[in-house]
């Protein structure tokens, strides 16, 4: 099916639905209205903010200041549920007739202190996290506001033990986009939604030596925390519900809906080492539209300075062996610290604005829209180019060498709009969303050494970008089973997606050898031996015209499911999805999940699903020449190598024997227990096993030290290429794990104490390396070496846990959380350089006080004891003081403690 034909068919269906929603004027003959009050059983005080929902549907309402609610629903028999924190929930069985005004009041007895967070992710109909057949975490608005983390990725990392993200260093673009993991899997194996709609990926693919190498994920930090109402994290395979990428789970970010309040937050802090100064200011405001509409907007500014965790450089400066360095340093008035690499967190200046809105059309339908923009300027550095490295330095410009800088401009835009409503007993939702991310590389404080003294010191090295347009049509209907089942919901839907990936070349000087000629000494500068100096901008050569890409693809899918509440104790959810991609074909997947309450407030749950992940356009088409510092097996030193990443459809990939990429295929099995033995204590435990076949990775590097490789790389000789790497379906993996989550709430004195505990234990093993039969003979071990295996198996902690306490009384709150990070292991190609970094515990503290009405001051510390990971002990890994901490495996970053003050104003 062509892009034009399937798009025309989809849009025809969607336009028809839109016309149906607008034209089909609801009437009292078609629907009934339910209204009533929710009050406390003792004293009958109205309960404002209580939720009233219709079990098995997406319909619900929140009570106003007088405890009054109202909702419209088609005729039928339903179960209505009322909830409020600090009270026991209550259900009422009702019959609604066409045109009827039905009054249903609730009197809730005191009881449960726990917050019954409502989640839709993974269940199509609202349920509490204890009621879902698969594990779902809900990070509430209170959690977001009280967190000491100021970026969305780091917020998730410290709130959800099965999620991991931290800042990387000396990794080109990855310094600016954190690779994230859920349940130990890759950044591209978790699906991110905003308001339930698919979020676009970053334009950047990670190709350097960090965790997540070879993957592309969503830039979570492009979504400001000030715009977030709550975050739902589904920890289970969900590709059958949401499509490609949802192998490890789904993260749904729900934007704020509040009205009639202006919130202003200002935070400032710095690290325990006295650097990394951070200032953040955000504003949120919302106003109502009609009785149930709203418009909410957030703006945010963040200035995050860089950190430096390098030691004093101890290697050769003016001579490779260091001879005469001290005398020369003294003569030039320099010290060894002037040659530090400054490894650590990158600098970032971020501006963002997001909105979320609903406009009621009538009693049964509404328009909605949401979206946002963000712009981020980042600065990171690479390896210092030293004076003795004459092939990399132009002494007329930088007589003492130089520390090159990668300046990035990351622009992110998204907008979504739709119509949802009820017609003829169907809850219908049609939406279209569009988003994109671009990543501009500007290289500064550097040279193209082959240009000699005429070289610029600033280069436009090119741009990466990714855009995505998605259309969704969802329908949910309650099926009347005449009392045979408690409820039965039918779910139907369709989705189309159009994706576009682009690589734009940098300016000629950012990649050329000299001025593009071939006469030594005239067209390019040479070293004292007569060899040409290095071409392209040092630290990051620009994308060449031959690298330029502008590729599109489309997909269309349909899905169906049944959510069956057979009895009050037994729930079963089944679903299937068919998806077709125009560039590699069709896939059919399915899922079955169930929950059974074996005793009052104790339930077993489990799920089995198949899934897939289509190769991203980035993985199929990315290509460039990058500078990567690799360990020289003879000298034991890190030496620069120009590495070709050839796109999967290129002639050179074919010559090496790499076949076209296929999709990843997964099977996810989970089983768990939920328990609430008393109203103020809840516990969930979930086991899981995830197998992934044909997992897409970036291969190890094929070096031109082999004559066959050297011959195949001859066309790239002018770019100085000495090695090549490729994307391939190279491995099969198996992941086992368990998640534990517990919450306890108790009234202590005049206040409330909340205790939380959570833990994740996970282990990923590479079960098989897939060597293509067409691969060049003799390179079977090269396709996926020991260090690449290390990135999948050992680069993240296998254990991660947290224990927290929060006490609130009157105007004061106290909070403490201990975070445990298990050990990580570094296993490079040479086993002599293996190192293990021990587990660590970080303690976070916060104290808040209402200094006056509408003004709250919070003082806090993340990692109050300024704890760092273990330092390198092996000289080759320390690299003459450049890397005291590992940049290949990571527990929690290398910033150390962060101490802050925050002022929160509500007007």
mmCIF file of N, CA and C in Angstrom, residues 179-248:
data_model
loop_
_atom_site.group_PDB
_atom_site.id
_atom_site.type_symbol
_atom_site.label_atom_id
_atom_site.label_comp_id
_atom_site.label_asym_id
_atom_site.label_seq_id
_atom_site.Cartn_x
_atom_site.Cartn_y
_atom_site.Cartn_z
ATOM 1 N N UNK A 179 20.648 8.784 27.443
ATOM 2 C CA UNK A 179 20.042 7.497 27.097
ATOM 3 C C UNK A 179 19.346 6.908 28.327
ATOM 4 N N UNK A 180 18.102 6.511 28.165
ATOM 5 C CA UNK A 180 17.289 6.059 29.295
ATOM 6 C C UNK A 180 16.940 4.585 29.142
ATOM 7 N N UNK A 181 16.655 3.939 30.282
ATOM 8 C CA UNK A 181 16.362 2.505 30.274
ATOM 9 C C UNK A 181 15.215 2.204 31.217
ATOM 10 N N UNK A 182 14.315 1.313 30.805
ATOM 11 C CA UNK A 182 13.279 0.764 31.669
ATOM 12 C C UNK A 182 13.477 -0.740 31.726
ATOM 13 N N UNK A 183 13.584 -1.278 32.936
ATOM 14 C CA UNK A 183 13.820 -2.698 33.171
ATOM 15 C C UNK A 183 15.088 -3.192 32.492
ATOM 16 N N UNK A 184 16.112 -2.327 32.424
ATOM 17 C CA UNK A 184 17.411 -2.733 31.915
ATOM 18 C C UNK A 184 17.514 -2.824 30.414
ATOM 19 N N UNK A 185 16.454 -2.475 29.682
ATOM 20 C CA UNK A 185 16.497 -2.555 28.225
ATOM 21 C C UNK A 185 16.881 -1.201 27.638
ATOM 22 N N UNK A 186 16.923 -1.108 26.309
ATOM 23 C CA UNK A 186 17.490 0.050 25.655
ATOM 24 C C UNK A 186 16.557 1.246 25.590
ATOM 25 N N UNK A 187 17.116 2.443 25.277
ATOM 26 C CA UNK A 187 16.313 3.658 25.155
ATOM 27 C C UNK A 187 15.214 3.563 24.109
ATOM 28 N N UNK A 188 15.416 2.734 23.086
ATOM 29 C CA UNK A 188 14.421 2.626 22.018
ATOM 30 C C UNK A 188 13.425 1.492 22.252
ATOM 31 N N UNK A 189 13.481 0.864 23.432
ATOM 32 C CA UNK A 189 12.564 -0.241 23.733
ATOM 33 C C UNK A 189 11.519 0.139 24.775
ATOM 34 N N UNK A 190 11.373 1.445 25.021
ATOM 35 C CA UNK A 190 10.294 1.968 25.847
ATOM 36 C C UNK A 190 9.574 3.046 25.041
ATOM 37 N N UNK A 191 8.259 2.997 25.050
ATOM 38 C CA UNK A 191 7.456 3.959 24.300
ATOM 39 C C UNK A 191 7.061 5.110 25.221
ATOM 40 N N UNK A 192 7.174 6.336 24.725
ATOM 41 C CA UNK A 192 6.792 7.518 25.491
ATOM 42 C C UNK A 192 5.548 8.146 24.866
ATOM 43 N N UNK A 193 4.563 8.423 25.705
ATOM 44 C CA UNK A 193 3.333 9.080 25.294
ATOM 45 C C UNK A 193 3.214 10.411 26.029
ATOM 46 N N UNK A 194 2.534 11.367 25.433
ATOM 47 C CA UNK A 194 2.118 12.590 26.112
ATOM 48 C C UNK A 194 0.609 12.693 25.959
ATOM 49 N N UNK A 195 -0.091 12.765 27.090
ATOM 50 C CA UNK A 195 -1.567 12.726 27.082
ATOM 51 C C UNK A 195 -2.091 11.529 26.312
ATOM 52 N N UNK A 196 -1.373 10.412 26.416
ATOM 53 C CA UNK A 196 -1.802 9.178 25.775
ATOM 54 C C UNK A 196 -1.482 9.068 24.299
ATOM 55 N N UNK A 197 -0.764 10.060 23.721
ATOM 56 C CA UNK A 197 -0.440 10.041 22.298
ATOM 57 C C UNK A 197 1.071 9.878 22.115
ATOM 58 N N UNK A 198 1.447 9.127 21.101
ATOM 59 C CA UNK A 198 2.848 8.787 20.861
ATOM 60 C C UNK A 198 3.708 10.026 20.709
ATOM 61 N N UNK A 199 4.839 10.045 21.422
ATOM 62 C CA UNK A 199 5.806 11.138 21.366
ATOM 63 C C UNK A 199 6.894 10.793 20.353
ATOM 64 N N UNK A 200 7.367 11.801 19.632
ATOM 65 C CA UNK A 200 8.422 11.586 18.638
ATOM 66 C C UNK A 200 9.767 11.353 19.316
ATOM 67 N N UNK A 201 10.668 10.705 18.596
ATOM 68 C CA UNK A 201 12.022 10.440 19.085
ATOM 69 C C UNK A 201 12.945 11.620 18.808
ATOM 70 N N UNK A 202 14.135 11.543 19.386
ATOM 71 C CA UNK A 202 15.165 12.543 19.146
ATOM 72 C C UNK A 202 15.732 12.380 17.737
ATOM 73 N N UNK A 203 16.340 13.448 17.218
ATOM 74 C CA UNK A 203 17.054 13.337 15.948
ATOM 75 C C UNK A 203 18.397 12.642 16.102
ATOM 76 N N UNK A 204 18.866 12.478 17.348
ATOM 77 C CA UNK A 204 20.200 11.927 17.613
ATOM 78 C C UNK A 204 20.153 10.423 17.792
ATOM 79 N N UNK A 205 21.070 9.721 17.158
ATOM 80 C CA UNK A 205 21.304 8.308 17.447
ATOM 81 C C UNK A 205 22.629 8.213 18.195
ATOM 82 N N UNK A 206 22.645 7.436 19.276
ATOM 83 C CA UNK A 206 23.844 7.314 20.107
ATOM 84 C C UNK A 206 24.848 6.384 19.415
ATOM 85 N N UNK A 207 26.017 6.910 19.067
ATOM 86 C CA UNK A 207 26.996 6.087 18.349
ATOM 87 C C UNK A 207 28.333 6.007 19.075
ATOM 88 N N UNK A 208 28.463 6.696 20.208
ATOM 89 C CA UNK A 208 29.727 6.644 20.920
ATOM 90 C C UNK A 208 29.685 5.556 21.985
ATOM 91 N N UNK A 209 30.633 5.569 22.925
ATOM 92 C CA UNK A 209 30.850 4.411 23.785
ATOM 93 C C UNK A 209 30.062 4.360 25.068
ATOM 94 N N UNK A 210 28.828 4.862 25.096
ATOM 95 C CA UNK A 210 28.035 4.850 26.317
ATOM 96 C C UNK A 210 27.027 3.710 26.300
ATOM 97 N N UNK A 211 26.342 3.528 27.448
ATOM 98 C CA UNK A 211 25.154 2.684 27.445
ATOM 99 C C UNK A 211 24.173 3.231 26.394
ATOM 100 N N UNK A 212 23.485 2.338 25.715
ATOM 101 C CA UNK A 212 22.539 2.762 24.684
ATOM 102 C C UNK A 212 23.173 2.968 23.331
ATOM 103 N N UNK A 213 24.454 2.611 23.172
ATOM 104 C CA UNK A 213 25.123 2.778 21.882
ATOM 105 C C UNK A 213 24.334 2.045 20.794
ATOM 106 N N UNK A 214 24.061 2.762 19.703
ATOM 107 C CA UNK A 214 23.324 2.172 18.591
ATOM 108 C C UNK A 214 21.821 2.367 18.669
ATOM 109 N N UNK A 215 21.345 3.115 19.668
ATOM 110 C CA UNK A 215 19.902 3.295 19.835
ATOM 111 C C UNK A 215 19.521 4.763 19.684
ATOM 112 N N UNK A 216 18.225 4.989 19.579
ATOM 113 C CA UNK A 216 17.690 6.349 19.558
ATOM 114 C C UNK A 216 16.445 6.349 20.431
ATOM 115 N N UNK A 217 16.359 7.327 21.338
ATOM 116 C CA UNK A 217 15.235 7.389 22.256
ATOM 117 C C UNK A 217 14.545 8.734 22.209
ATOM 118 N N UNK A 218 13.628 8.931 23.122
ATOM 119 C CA UNK A 218 12.912 10.196 23.262
ATOM 120 C C UNK A 218 13.698 11.102 24.207
ATOM 121 N N UNK A 219 13.812 12.366 23.848
ATOM 122 C CA UNK A 219 14.484 13.341 24.704
ATOM 123 C C UNK A 219 13.485 13.789 25.781
ATOM 124 N N UNK A 220 13.471 13.076 26.906
ATOM 125 C CA UNK A 220 12.520 13.373 27.971
ATOM 126 C C UNK A 220 12.741 14.750 28.566
ATOM 127 N N UNK A 221 13.989 15.225 28.557
ATOM 128 C CA UNK A 221 14.273 16.525 29.164
ATOM 129 C C UNK A 221 13.776 17.693 28.318
ATOM 130 N N UNK A 222 13.228 17.407 27.135
ATOM 131 C CA UNK A 222 12.588 18.458 26.337
ATOM 132 C C UNK A 222 11.188 18.774 26.850
ATOM 133 N N UNK A 223 10.682 17.970 27.794
ATOM 134 C CA UNK A 223 9.355 18.190 28.382
ATOM 135 C C UNK A 223 9.560 18.797 29.766
ATOM 136 N N UNK A 224 9.174 20.034 29.997
ATOM 137 C CA UNK A 224 9.436 20.687 31.284
ATOM 138 C C UNK A 224 8.610 20.077 32.410
ATOM 139 N N UNK A 225 9.228 19.913 33.578
ATOM 140 C CA UNK A 225 8.503 19.342 34.717
ATOM 141 C C UNK A 225 7.350 20.237 35.147
ATOM 142 N N UNK A 226 7.438 21.534 34.899
ATOM 143 C CA UNK A 226 6.383 22.460 35.312
ATOM 144 C C UNK A 226 5.069 22.215 34.582
ATOM 145 N N UNK A 227 5.113 21.508 33.444
ATOM 146 C CA UNK A 227 3.903 21.240 32.665
ATOM 147 C C UNK A 227 3.259 19.913 33.029
ATOM 148 N N UNK A 228 3.866 19.145 33.932
ATOM 149 C CA UNK A 228 3.446 17.759 34.171
ATOM 150 C C UNK A 228 2.485 17.669 35.346
ATOM 151 N N UNK A 229 1.325 17.082 35.100
ATOM 152 C CA UNK A 229 0.366 16.783 36.156
ATOM 153 C C UNK A 229 0.718 15.475 36.846
ATOM 154 N N UNK A 230 0.999 14.450 36.060
ATOM 155 C CA UNK A 230 1.418 13.168 36.616
ATOM 156 C C UNK A 230 2.108 12.360 35.511
ATOM 157 N N UNK A 231 2.804 11.299 35.912
ATOM 158 C CA UNK A 231 3.461 10.408 34.963
ATOM 159 C C UNK A 231 3.055 8.978 35.296
ATOM 160 N N UNK A 232 2.556 8.263 34.303
ATOM 161 C CA UNK A 232 2.182 6.859 34.468
ATOM 162 C C UNK A 232 3.234 5.996 33.777
ATOM 163 N N UNK A 233 3.796 5.054 34.520
ATOM 164 C CA UNK A 233 4.837 4.188 33.981
ATOM 165 C C UNK A 233 4.314 2.756 33.978
ATOM 166 N N UNK A 234 3.988 2.258 32.807
ATOM 167 C CA UNK A 234 3.547 0.873 32.635
ATOM 168 C C UNK A 234 4.774 -0.006 32.481
ATOM 169 N N UNK A 235 4.982 -0.926 33.429
ATOM 170 C CA UNK A 235 6.153 -1.787 33.410
ATOM 171 C C UNK A 235 5.781 -3.171 32.870
ATOM 172 N N UNK A 236 5.480 -3.218 31.584
ATOM 173 C CA UNK A 236 5.135 -4.493 30.973
ATOM 174 C C UNK A 236 5.113 -4.308 29.462
ATOM 175 N N UNK A 237 5.349 -5.366 28.725
ATOM 176 C CA UNK A 237 5.279 -5.293 27.274
ATOM 177 C C UNK A 237 3.905 -4.851 26.816
ATOM 178 N N UNK A 238 3.858 -3.848 25.940
ATOM 179 C CA UNK A 238 2.563 -3.280 25.548
ATOM 180 C C UNK A 238 2.510 -2.967 24.063
ATOM 181 N N UNK A 239 3.316 -3.644 23.258
ATOM 182 C CA UNK A 239 3.314 -3.378 21.822
ATOM 183 C C UNK A 239 1.967 -3.710 21.190
ATOM 184 N N UNK A 240 1.260 -4.703 21.730
ATOM 185 C CA UNK A 240 -0.040 -5.066 21.163
ATOM 186 C C UNK A 240 -1.070 -3.958 21.384
ATOM 187 N N UNK A 241 -0.864 -3.131 22.386
ATOM 188 C CA UNK A 241 -1.773 -2.025 22.645
ATOM 189 C C UNK A 241 -1.334 -0.736 21.957
ATOM 190 N N UNK A 242 -0.006 -0.486 21.964
ATOM 191 C CA UNK A 242 0.495 0.817 21.536
ATOM 192 C C UNK A 242 1.431 0.772 20.321
ATOM 193 N N UNK A 243 1.835 -0.409 19.891
ATOM 194 C CA UNK A 243 2.661 -0.503 18.696
ATOM 195 C C UNK A 243 4.144 -0.602 18.989
ATOM 196 N N UNK A 244 4.932 -0.446 17.942
ATOM 197 C CA UNK A 244 6.381 -0.608 18.002
ATOM 198 C C UNK A 244 6.985 0.206 19.135
ATOM 199 N N UNK A 245 8.039 -0.318 19.725
ATOM 200 C CA UNK A 245 8.875 0.295 20.766
ATOM 201 C C UNK A 245 8.464 -0.092 22.177
ATOM 202 N N UNK A 246 7.217 -0.498 22.406
ATOM 203 C CA UNK A 246 6.741 -0.709 23.777
ATOM 204 C C UNK A 246 7.103 -2.101 24.285
ATOM 205 N N UNK A 247 8.383 -2.475 24.157
ATOM 206 C CA UNK A 247 8.821 -3.805 24.579
ATOM 207 C C UNK A 247 8.980 -3.878 26.090
ATOM 208 N N UNK A 248 9.655 -2.898 26.678
ATOM 209 C CA UNK A 248 9.840 -2.921 28.135
ATOM 210 C C UNK A 248 8.693 -2.233 28.860
#
